[in-house]
């Protein structure tokens, strides 16, 4: 017997929660849906556990879930999510697929099937306080100290140098942060960014995952030094995930950070933001011989394969991703995924750098699509923690992690 509740598992984030509640209310009003919404907001680990590890999507505990690109392959291969292709053929979302950048559609395509629709996006970028960088006084002081102009950092070493300049604990202002909280995501993203921006690759020539390359060693040596640099980074960096570091930035406690685009946008919408109108974005910094590259990961709606309300679930997500609601998601402080939202006048009036999203998407890399990625991510998570919490030789740490990954891959 079908329940009269419609259950959505949501990634805990105020903007996500508010947007989904509002979209559901207008969906029910327009479509006459009588089901009661039960949207449960969960942090990353509990969300993963309930939808995939405990098979909540497959068992019908959840009708719809937000799911990120890291987990979508596992969700598909474990038969946890519904194939949306027949629904899309019968009743496609508005302007599908042309309304989205290709970079927001391919991760959820498997064997000619589409299993998710984009909800929230925003590649990683350098987010900075333009009021500090444009200040004549700050520029004069920086020149006096360093003998060169104050500029937006292009390299990781520049980032630390400028972070040390802006680090003023007595004013509750810190140069930068790294989201080093061990959740299998933030540290993994940082590992990949350090690797890629130093011309490194996650795979060797035989398409095997390689964690102990020279670029990885160089990246982790920088990361260890940075996390220990109390003259540059926020003292709570080890407790920060991307959301907490985003909140610290919005509170005016950081001069700059590498984080998801959404946390720049949030500064313009969040009640109590102390940096509204003072923010801009640039490319992620690079290693000495590399170039800045961004990391693309995104959230999407999926329907649980065990849902008793599949027709309504599809109607809801098809409605939720239309132009009006994609814009609404944005104005609530998340990041809409449609091209129309990126170039929308109202949105760009609120967030003057929003149109830069299209350009950012042209220079993005993604984590690999592997059904065992969460296991591999755990190994990377642990290796990064060893890098920042011990003084062990970094090559030894990476060699040990490599053996663990080889074991996962070969079993």
Short mmCIF file of C-alpha atoms in Angstrom, two decimals, residues 103-274:
data_model
loop_
_atom_site.label_atom_id
_atom_site.label_comp_id
_atom_site.label_asym_id
_atom_site.label_seq_id
_atom_site.Cartn_x
_atom_site.Cartn_y
_atom_site.Cartn_z
CA UNK A 103 29.30 18.95 -18.76
CA UNK A 104 26.17 18.69 -16.57
CA UNK A 105 24.52 15.76 -18.36
CA UNK A 106 27.09 13.10 -19.22
CA UNK A 107 27.87 11.85 -15.70
CA UNK A 108 24.37 10.41 -15.28
CA UNK A 109 24.28 8.66 -18.67
CA UNK A 110 24.95 4.92 -18.73
CA UNK A 111 24.44 2.56 -21.68
CA UNK A 112 22.14 5.03 -23.42
CA UNK A 113 20.09 5.64 -20.26
CA UNK A 114 19.70 8.87 -18.29
CA UNK A 115 19.28 8.32 -14.54
CA UNK A 116 19.35 11.85 -13.10
CA UNK A 117 18.55 15.49 -13.85
CA UNK A 118 20.80 18.41 -12.76
CA UNK A 119 19.96 20.25 -9.54
CA UNK A 120 22.98 22.24 -8.33
CA UNK A 121 26.34 22.97 -9.82
CA UNK A 122 29.29 25.29 -9.60
CA UNK A 123 32.85 24.17 -10.36
CA UNK A 124 35.70 24.94 -7.99
CA UNK A 125 37.32 28.34 -8.45
CA UNK A 126 39.31 30.93 -6.53
CA UNK A 127 36.87 33.09 -4.58
CA UNK A 128 38.33 36.34 -3.30
CA UNK A 129 37.49 39.65 -1.62
CA UNK A 130 37.76 42.15 -4.43
CA UNK A 131 37.47 45.05 -1.96
CA UNK A 132 40.79 43.95 -0.42
CA UNK A 133 42.53 43.42 -3.75
CA UNK A 134 41.26 46.72 -5.19
CA UNK A 135 42.19 48.77 -2.11
CA UNK A 136 44.89 51.34 -2.90
CA UNK A 137 46.08 51.20 0.71
CA UNK A 138 46.47 47.41 0.63
CA UNK A 139 48.26 47.65 -2.70
CA UNK A 140 50.74 50.21 -1.36
CA UNK A 141 51.42 48.11 1.76
CA UNK A 142 51.90 44.92 -0.27
CA UNK A 143 54.31 46.67 -2.65
CA UNK A 144 56.29 48.07 0.28
CA UNK A 145 56.55 44.56 1.75
CA UNK A 146 57.18 42.52 -1.42
CA UNK A 147 58.45 44.96 -4.05
CA UNK A 148 55.73 43.95 -6.54
CA UNK A 149 52.05 44.77 -7.16
CA UNK A 150 49.26 42.98 -5.29
CA UNK A 151 47.58 40.64 -7.81
CA UNK A 152 45.05 37.80 -7.83
CA UNK A 153 47.19 34.66 -7.21
CA UNK A 154 47.92 32.60 -10.33
CA UNK A 155 50.03 29.94 -8.58
CA UNK A 156 49.72 28.06 -5.28
CA UNK A 157 52.88 29.75 -4.00
CA UNK A 158 51.39 33.16 -4.85
CA UNK A 159 48.24 32.15 -2.95
CA UNK A 160 50.22 31.47 0.24
CA UNK A 161 52.28 34.66 -0.12
CA UNK A 162 49.15 36.80 -0.49
CA UNK A 163 47.35 34.82 2.24
CA UNK A 164 50.18 35.61 4.68
CA UNK A 165 49.83 39.30 3.79
CA UNK A 166 46.10 39.33 4.52
CA UNK A 167 46.29 37.09 7.61
CA UNK A 168 45.21 39.32 10.50
CA UNK A 169 43.90 37.24 13.40
CA UNK A 170 43.47 40.35 15.53
CA UNK A 171 40.85 41.51 12.99
CA UNK A 172 39.35 38.00 12.72
CA UNK A 173 40.59 37.92 9.13
CA UNK A 174 42.63 35.00 7.78
CA UNK A 175 44.40 34.69 4.45
CA UNK A 176 42.82 31.50 3.16
CA UNK A 177 41.61 28.02 4.08
CA UNK A 178 41.52 24.49 2.75
CA UNK A 179 38.45 22.40 3.54
CA UNK A 180 40.40 19.59 5.21
CA UNK A 181 37.52 17.89 7.01
CA UNK A 182 37.74 14.12 6.38
CA UNK A 183 34.47 13.28 4.65
CA UNK A 184 35.74 11.41 1.61
CA UNK A 185 35.07 14.46 -0.56
CA UNK A 186 36.84 17.69 0.37
CA UNK A 187 40.27 16.14 0.91
CA UNK A 188 39.84 14.02 -2.24
CA UNK A 189 38.97 17.08 -4.32
CA UNK A 190 42.00 18.90 -2.91
CA UNK A 191 44.26 15.95 -3.75
CA UNK A 192 43.00 15.92 -7.35
CA UNK A 193 43.29 19.70 -7.74
CA UNK A 194 46.87 19.66 -6.45
CA UNK A 195 47.64 16.81 -8.88
CA UNK A 196 45.93 18.22 -11.96
CA UNK A 197 47.21 21.79 -11.54
CA UNK A 198 50.75 20.36 -11.55
CA UNK A 199 50.26 18.53 -14.89
CA UNK A 200 49.68 15.25 -13.05
CA UNK A 201 47.11 12.59 -13.92
CA UNK A 202 45.07 10.23 -11.74
CA UNK A 203 45.65 7.36 -14.18
CA UNK A 204 48.89 5.94 -15.58
CA UNK A 205 49.42 4.86 -19.21
CA UNK A 206 47.70 1.53 -18.50
CA UNK A 207 44.60 3.30 -17.18
CA UNK A 208 45.38 2.22 -13.61
CA UNK A 209 44.89 4.69 -10.76
CA UNK A 210 48.27 6.12 -9.75
CA UNK A 211 48.55 8.01 -6.46
CA UNK A 212 52.34 8.09 -6.02
CA UNK A 213 53.45 10.14 -9.04
CA UNK A 214 55.98 13.00 -8.77
CA UNK A 215 53.15 15.53 -9.27
CA UNK A 216 51.19 13.97 -6.39
CA UNK A 217 54.25 14.09 -4.11
CA UNK A 218 54.87 17.74 -5.02
CA UNK A 219 51.19 18.57 -4.44
CA UNK A 220 51.02 16.86 -1.07
CA UNK A 221 54.27 18.51 0.08
CA UNK A 222 52.67 21.88 -0.69
CA UNK A 223 49.42 20.86 1.02
CA UNK A 224 51.16 19.73 4.22
CA UNK A 225 53.17 22.96 4.40
CA UNK A 226 50.05 25.07 3.72
CA UNK A 227 47.90 23.36 6.37
CA UNK A 228 50.66 23.91 8.93
CA UNK A 229 51.15 27.56 8.02
CA UNK A 230 49.46 29.41 10.87
CA UNK A 231 50.44 32.72 9.31
CA UNK A 232 48.24 32.05 6.27
CA UNK A 233 45.26 29.82 6.98
CA UNK A 234 42.19 29.84 9.18
CA UNK A 235 42.91 27.93 12.42
CA UNK A 236 39.76 25.81 12.01
CA UNK A 237 40.62 24.58 8.51
CA UNK A 238 40.85 20.94 9.67
CA UNK A 239 37.27 21.10 10.92
CA UNK A 240 36.01 22.89 7.80
CA UNK A 241 34.13 21.12 5.06
CA UNK A 242 33.25 23.18 1.99
CA UNK A 243 30.05 24.51 3.62
CA UNK A 244 31.76 25.69 6.81
CA UNK A 245 34.59 27.33 4.91
CA UNK A 246 31.96 29.01 2.70
CA UNK A 247 30.21 30.33 5.80
CA UNK A 248 33.51 31.65 7.21
CA UNK A 249 34.08 33.52 3.95
CA UNK A 250 30.55 34.98 4.00
CA UNK A 251 31.19 36.07 7.58
CA UNK A 252 34.17 38.14 6.42
CA UNK A 253 36.79 35.89 8.04
CA UNK A 254 38.72 34.97 4.86
CA UNK A 255 40.47 37.00 2.18
CA UNK A 256 40.21 34.18 -0.38
CA UNK A 257 39.64 30.46 -0.76
CA UNK A 258 39.43 27.76 -3.40
CA UNK A 259 35.89 26.43 -3.13
CA UNK A 260 32.78 25.71 -5.17
CA UNK A 261 31.33 28.61 -7.18
CA UNK A 262 28.13 28.29 -5.14
CA UNK A 263 29.83 29.70 -2.06
CA UNK A 264 30.71 32.87 -3.94
CA UNK A 265 27.12 33.24 -5.07
CA UNK A 266 25.86 32.49 -1.55
CA UNK A 267 27.63 35.61 -0.27
CA UNK A 268 25.24 37.74 -2.35
CA UNK A 269 22.06 36.06 -1.08
CA UNK A 270 22.75 34.96 2.46
CA UNK A 271 21.08 37.00 5.17
CA UNK A 272 23.84 38.34 7.37
CA UNK A 273 26.54 38.03 4.69
CA UNK A 274 29.25 40.55 5.52
#
